Amino acid sequence: MPSMGSLVKLGATLAFNPMTMVKDALASVRRTAILIVCALIAGLIVLPAIGCLMAALWIFVQERLGPLWAAIITAAAMLLLAIIVLLIGILQSKAGKKTRAQRDTPRSVATAGLSALPPPQAMLETGRSAFRRNKGTALLAAGVAGLLLGQDFLKPRPQYLIEKRGRRRR
């Protein structure tokens, strides 16, 4: 739950310089979209490689210790790999929180008056230029989100469709 200080800081940022939040959000969307695409590609490459390594480990251990120990040692290696990946994720999550906390140092709200607010025309132009720079990323993220949210994985299929498919195959 956010503290009162962080809520006040968020309100002050929105009141005095809303375009900063838009720029930060667009940059965050861009980084996230690139990260998701790279992670998917890396996953498609790494998963078969890990499977080959586990098969090689199984074969190596089975010749020396037998099939029972081959299964146990391969499972232990996979468990160790999963724990390492989980620890890396946890450490990166904590590192991200530290950098956000350092970046969001509180500015003096009392010294920033209405004069700190840029003119409306400048704010509009800043928003347009930010959208122009990140248009492709925003469209890519919207497309991926639309594809993912448009799927009906949880919706049960009507029984008559299942029966029709069963008749065609026979």
PDB file of C-alpha atoms in Angstrom:
ATOM      1  CA  MET A   1       0.000   0.000   0.000  1.00  0.00           C
ATOM      2  CA  PRO A   2       1.457   3.381  -0.943  1.00  0.00           C
ATOM      3  CA  SER A   3       2.410   5.727   1.842  1.00  0.00           C
ATOM      4  CA  MET A   4       0.952   9.186   2.238  1.00  0.00           C
ATOM      5  CA  GLY A   5       4.241  10.783   1.166  1.00  0.00           C
ATOM      6  CA  SER A   6       4.280   8.873  -2.124  1.00  0.00           C
ATOM      7  CA  LEU A   7       0.652   9.845  -2.799  1.00  0.00           C
ATOM      8  CA  VAL A   8       1.426  13.521  -2.141  1.00  0.00           C
ATOM      9  CA  LYS A   9       4.452  13.299  -4.420  1.00  0.00           C
ATOM     10  CA  LEU A  10       2.339  11.690  -7.156  1.00  0.00           C
ATOM     11  CA  GLY A  11      -0.305  14.396  -6.813  1.00  0.00           C
ATOM     12  CA  ALA A  12       2.291  17.166  -6.958  1.00  0.00           C
ATOM     13  CA  THR A  13       3.873  15.661 -10.058  1.00  0.00           C
ATOM     14  CA  LEU A  14       0.502  15.407 -11.758  1.00  0.00           C
ATOM     15  CA  ALA A  15      -0.442  18.947 -10.793  1.00  0.00           C
ATOM     16  CA  PHE A  16       2.758  20.738 -11.731  1.00  0.00           C
ATOM     17  CA  ASN A  17       4.273  18.691 -14.539  1.00  0.00           C
ATOM     18  CA  PRO A  18       1.946  16.008 -15.939  1.00  0.00           C
ATOM     19  CA  MET A  19       4.030  15.478 -19.074  1.00  0.00           C
ATOM     20  CA  THR A  20       6.855  14.030 -16.999  1.00  0.00           C
ATOM     21  CA  MET A  21       4.591  11.160 -16.039  1.00  0.00           C
ATOM     22  CA  VAL A  22       3.511  10.656 -19.660  1.00  0.00           C
ATOM     23  CA  LYS A  23       7.130  10.536 -20.814  1.00  0.00           C
ATOM     24  CA  ASP A  24       8.025   8.092 -18.034  1.00  0.00           C
ATOM     25  CA  ALA A  25       5.039   5.914 -18.885  1.00  0.00           C
ATOM     26  CA  LEU A  26       5.864   5.851 -22.590  1.00  0.00           C
ATOM     27  CA  ALA A  27       9.482   5.003 -21.896  1.00  0.00           C
ATOM     28  CA  SER A  28       8.361   2.255 -19.529  1.00  0.00           C
ATOM     29  CA  VAL A  29       5.955   0.823 -22.127  1.00  0.00           C
ATOM     30  CA  ARG A  30       8.709   0.821 -24.721  1.00  0.00           C
ATOM     31  CA  ARG A  31      11.197  -0.926 -22.431  1.00  0.00           C
ATOM     32  CA  THR A  32       8.577  -3.454 -21.364  1.00  0.00           C
ATOM     33  CA  ALA A  33       7.525  -4.259 -24.937  1.00  0.00           C
ATOM     34  CA  ILE A  34      11.136  -4.777 -25.999  1.00  0.00           C
ATOM     35  CA  LEU A  35      11.797  -6.907 -22.916  1.00  0.00           C
ATOM     36  CA  ILE A  36       8.756  -9.102 -23.586  1.00  0.00           C
ATOM     37  CA  VAL A  37       9.710  -9.707 -27.221  1.00  0.00           C
ATOM     38  CA  CYS A  38      13.329 -10.488 -26.311  1.00  0.00           C
ATOM     39  CA  ALA A  39      12.253 -12.785 -23.480  1.00  0.00           C
ATOM     40  CA  LEU A  40       9.950 -14.738 -25.787  1.00  0.00           C
ATOM     41  CA  ILE A  41      12.669 -15.158 -28.408  1.00  0.00           C
ATOM     42  CA  ALA A  42      15.232 -16.148 -25.783  1.00  0.00           C
ATOM     43  CA  GLY A  43      12.778 -18.622 -24.275  1.00  0.00           C
ATOM     44  CA  LEU A  44      12.231 -20.268 -27.637  1.00  0.00           C
ATOM     45  CA  ILE A  45      15.993 -20.676 -28.003  1.00  0.00           C
ATOM     46  CA  VAL A  46      16.920 -21.584 -24.431  1.00  0.00           C
ATOM     47  CA  LEU A  47      14.232 -24.169 -23.616  1.00  0.00           C
ATOM     48  CA  PRO A  48      15.328 -26.760 -26.215  1.00  0.00           C
ATOM     49  CA  ALA A  49      18.959 -26.189 -25.212  1.00  0.00           C
ATOM     50  CA  ILE A  50      18.123 -26.913 -21.561  1.00  0.00           C
ATOM     51  CA  GLY A  51      16.229 -30.027 -22.656  1.00  0.00           C
ATOM     52  CA  CYS A  52      19.273 -31.252 -24.574  1.00  0.00           C
ATOM     53  CA  LEU A  53      21.509 -30.596 -21.577  1.00  0.00           C
ATOM     54  CA  MET A  54      19.173 -32.517 -19.286  1.00  0.00           C
ATOM     55  CA  ALA A  55      19.065 -35.441 -21.745  1.00  0.00           C
ATOM     56  CA  ALA A  56      22.869 -35.468 -21.914  1.00  0.00           C
ATOM     57  CA  LEU A  57      23.069 -35.433 -18.116  1.00  0.00           C
ATOM     58  CA  TRP A  58      20.583 -38.297 -17.920  1.00  0.00           C
ATOM     59  CA  ILE A  59      22.564 -40.387 -20.413  1.00  0.00           C
ATOM     60  CA  PHE A  60      25.856 -39.621 -18.677  1.00  0.00           C
ATOM     61  CA  VAL A  61      24.582 -40.541 -15.218  1.00  0.00           C
ATOM     62  CA  GLN A  62      22.575 -43.573 -16.386  1.00  0.00           C
ATOM     63  CA  GLU A  63      25.673 -45.264 -17.800  1.00  0.00           C
ATOM     64  CA  ARG A  64      27.570 -44.767 -14.534  1.00  0.00           C
ATOM     65  CA  LEU A  65      24.971 -45.054 -11.743  1.00  0.00           C
ATOM     66  CA  GLY A  66      21.843 -46.560 -13.315  1.00  0.00           C
ATOM     67  CA  PRO A  67      18.392 -45.291 -14.329  1.00  0.00           C
ATOM     68  CA  LEU A  68      17.139 -44.479 -10.824  1.00  0.00           C
ATOM     69  CA  TRP A  69      20.020 -42.156  -9.977  1.00  0.00           C
ATOM     70  CA  ALA A  70      19.877 -40.644 -13.458  1.00  0.00           C
ATOM     71  CA  ALA A  71      16.308 -39.511 -12.815  1.00  0.00           C
ATOM     72  CA  ILE A  72      17.107 -38.188  -9.337  1.00  0.00           C
ATOM     73  CA  ILE A  73      20.223 -36.271 -10.391  1.00  0.00           C
ATOM     74  CA  THR A  74      18.531 -34.808 -13.486  1.00  0.00           C
ATOM     75  CA  ALA A  75      15.558 -33.671 -11.384  1.00  0.00           C
ATOM     76  CA  ALA A  76      17.933 -32.101  -8.850  1.00  0.00           C
ATOM     77  CA  ALA A  77      19.758 -30.249 -11.637  1.00  0.00           C
ATOM     78  CA  MET A  78      16.462 -28.914 -12.996  1.00  0.00           C
ATOM     79  CA  LEU A  79      15.382 -27.855  -9.502  1.00  0.00           C
ATOM     80  CA  LEU A  80      18.699 -26.067  -8.967  1.00  0.00           C
ATOM     81  CA  LEU A  81      18.297 -24.270 -12.300  1.00  0.00           C
ATOM     82  CA  ALA A  82      14.762 -23.177 -11.357  1.00  0.00           C
ATOM     83  CA  ILE A  83      15.960 -21.838  -7.996  1.00  0.00           C
ATOM     84  CA  ILE A  84      18.756 -19.866  -9.673  1.00  0.00           C
ATOM     85  CA  VAL A  85      16.318 -18.311 -12.152  1.00  0.00           C
ATOM     86  CA  LEU A  86      13.918 -17.436  -9.313  1.00  0.00           C
ATOM     87  CA  LEU A  87      16.704 -15.801  -7.288  1.00  0.00           C
ATOM     88  CA  ILE A  88      17.798 -13.742 -10.290  1.00  0.00           C
ATOM     89  CA  GLY A  89      14.215 -12.537 -10.716  1.00  0.00           C
ATOM     90  CA  ILE A  90      13.914 -11.610  -7.042  1.00  0.00           C
ATOM     91  CA  LEU A  91      17.238  -9.732  -7.069  1.00  0.00           C
ATOM     92  CA  GLN A  92      16.284  -7.823 -10.211  1.00  0.00           C
ATOM     93  CA  SER A  93      12.933  -6.917  -8.690  1.00  0.00           C
ATOM     94  CA  LYS A  94      14.610  -5.495  -5.605  1.00  0.00           C
ATOM     95  CA  ALA A  95      17.178  -3.635  -7.733  1.00  0.00           C
ATOM     96  CA  GLY A  96      14.347  -2.080  -9.750  1.00  0.00           C
ATOM     97  CA  LYS A  97      12.684  -0.851  -6.560  1.00  0.00           C
ATOM     98  CA  LYS A  98      15.941   0.768  -5.402  1.00  0.00           C
ATOM     99  CA  THR A  99      16.472   2.624  -8.682  1.00  0.00           C
ATOM    100  CA  ARG A 100      12.871   3.844  -8.652  1.00  0.00           C
ATOM    101  CA  ALA A 101      13.264   5.080  -5.089  1.00  0.00           C
ATOM    102  CA  GLN A 102      16.463   6.931  -5.989  1.00  0.00           C
ATOM    103  CA  ARG A 103      14.899   8.439  -9.115  1.00  0.00           C
ATOM    104  CA  ASP A 104      11.758   9.603  -7.305  1.00  0.00           C
ATOM    105  CA  THR A 105      13.467  11.805  -4.755  1.00  0.00           C
ATOM    106  CA  PRO A 106      10.928  14.254  -3.351  1.00  0.00           C
ATOM    107  CA  ARG A 107      11.091  17.768  -4.743  1.00  0.00           C
ATOM    108  CA  SER A 108      10.002  20.733  -2.715  1.00  0.00           C
ATOM    109  CA  VAL A 109       6.326  21.253  -3.436  1.00  0.00           C
ATOM    110  CA  ALA A 110       6.257  24.526  -1.509  1.00  0.00           C
ATOM    111  CA  THR A 111       8.808  26.177  -3.827  1.00  0.00           C
ATOM    112  CA  ALA A 112       7.018  25.024  -6.976  1.00  0.00           C
ATOM    113  CA  GLY A 113       4.091  27.335  -7.551  1.00  0.00           C
ATOM    114  CA  LEU A 114       1.870  27.860 -10.555  1.00  0.00           C
ATOM    115  CA  SER A 115       4.849  29.355 -12.364  1.00  0.00           C
ATOM    116  CA  ALA A 116       6.372  25.861 -12.566  1.00  0.00           C
ATOM    117  CA  LEU A 117       3.468  24.698 -14.720  1.00  0.00           C
ATOM    118  CA  PRO A 118       4.394  24.929 -18.410  1.00  0.00           C
ATOM    119  CA  PRO A 119       1.987  26.692 -20.763  1.00  0.00           C
ATOM    120  CA  PRO A 120      -0.763  24.487 -22.226  1.00  0.00           C
ATOM    121  CA  GLN A 121       0.607  24.779 -25.770  1.00  0.00           C
ATOM    122  CA  ALA A 122       4.042  23.539 -24.628  1.00  0.00           C
ATOM    123  CA  MET A 123       2.438  20.632 -22.770  1.00  0.00           C
ATOM    124  CA  LEU A 124       0.434  19.681 -25.866  1.00  0.00           C
ATOM    125  CA  GLU A 125       3.510  19.834 -28.098  1.00  0.00           C
ATOM    126  CA  THR A 126       5.518  17.736 -25.645  1.00  0.00           C
ATOM    127  CA  GLY A 127       2.783  15.107 -25.622  1.00  0.00           C
ATOM    128  CA  ARG A 128       2.627  15.026 -29.414  1.00  0.00           C
ATOM    129  CA  SER A 129       6.369  14.669 -29.776  1.00  0.00           C
ATOM    130  CA  ALA A 130       6.460  11.919 -27.145  1.00  0.00           C
ATOM    131  CA  PHE A 131       3.759  10.025 -29.035  1.00  0.00           C
ATOM    132  CA  ARG A 132       5.574  10.512 -32.369  1.00  0.00           C
ATOM    133  CA  ARG A 133       8.800   9.109 -30.937  1.00  0.00           C
ATOM    134  CA  ASN A 134       7.114   6.064 -29.392  1.00  0.00           C
ATOM    135  CA  LYS A 135       4.286   5.476 -31.840  1.00  0.00           C
ATOM    136  CA  GLY A 136       5.599   2.118 -33.071  1.00  0.00           C
ATOM    137  CA  THR A 137       6.156   0.802 -29.591  1.00  0.00           C
ATOM    138  CA  ALA A 138       2.717   1.892 -28.433  1.00  0.00           C
ATOM    139  CA  LEU A 139       1.069   0.280 -31.471  1.00  0.00           C
ATOM    140  CA  LEU A 140       3.072  -2.927 -31.027  1.00  0.00           C
ATOM    141  CA  ALA A 141       2.144  -3.122 -27.345  1.00  0.00           C
ATOM    142  CA  ALA A 142      -1.517  -2.427 -28.167  1.00  0.00           C
ATOM    143  CA  GLY A 143      -1.483  -5.139 -30.849  1.00  0.00           C
ATOM    144  CA  VAL A 144       0.076  -7.740 -28.564  1.00  0.00           C
ATOM    145  CA  ALA A 145      -2.334  -6.816 -25.765  1.00  0.00           C
ATOM    146  CA  GLY A 146      -5.261  -7.084 -28.184  1.00  0.00           C
ATOM    147  CA  LEU A 147      -4.147 -10.506 -29.374  1.00  0.00           C
ATOM    148  CA  LEU A 148      -3.682 -11.787 -25.841  1.00  0.00           C
ATOM    149  CA  LEU A 149      -6.877 -10.304 -24.421  1.00  0.00           C
ATOM    150  CA  GLY A 150      -8.916 -11.323 -27.469  1.00  0.00           C
ATOM    151  CA  GLN A 151      -8.389 -15.021 -26.780  1.00  0.00           C
ATOM    152  CA  ASP A 152     -11.094 -16.931 -24.996  1.00  0.00           C
ATOM    153  CA  PHE A 153      -9.008 -19.547 -23.227  1.00  0.00           C
ATOM    154  CA  LEU A 154     -11.290 -19.715 -20.209  1.00  0.00           C
ATOM    155  CA  LYS A 155     -14.572 -19.717 -22.096  1.00  0.00           C
ATOM    156  CA  PRO A 156     -16.046 -23.235 -22.338  1.00  0.00           C
ATOM    157  CA  ARG A 157     -16.920 -24.426 -25.825  1.00  0.00           C
ATOM    158  CA  PRO A 158     -20.574 -25.223 -26.548  1.00  0.00           C
ATOM    159  CA  GLN A 159     -21.307 -28.955 -26.534  1.00  0.00           C
ATOM    160  CA  TYR A 160     -22.707 -28.968 -30.089  1.00  0.00           C
ATOM    161  CA  LEU A 161     -19.360 -27.707 -31.484  1.00  0.00           C
ATOM    162  CA  ILE A 162     -17.479 -30.476 -29.708  1.00  0.00           C
ATOM    163  CA  GLU A 163     -19.923 -33.073 -31.065  1.00  0.00           C
ATOM    164  CA  LYS A 164     -19.605 -31.724 -34.645  1.00  0.00           C
ATOM    165  CA  ARG A 165     -15.838 -31.989 -34.528  1.00  0.00           C
ATOM    166  CA  GLY A 166     -16.085 -35.537 -33.226  1.00  0.00           C
ATOM    167  CA  ARG A 167     -18.373 -36.603 -36.128  1.00  0.00           C
ATOM    168  CA  ARG A 168     -16.069 -35.156 -38.816  1.00  0.00           C
ATOM    169  CA  ARG A 169     -13.048 -37.055 -37.589  1.00  0.00           C
ATOM    170  CA  ARG A 170     -14.755 -40.443 -37.634  1.00  0.00           C
TER     171      ARG A 170
END
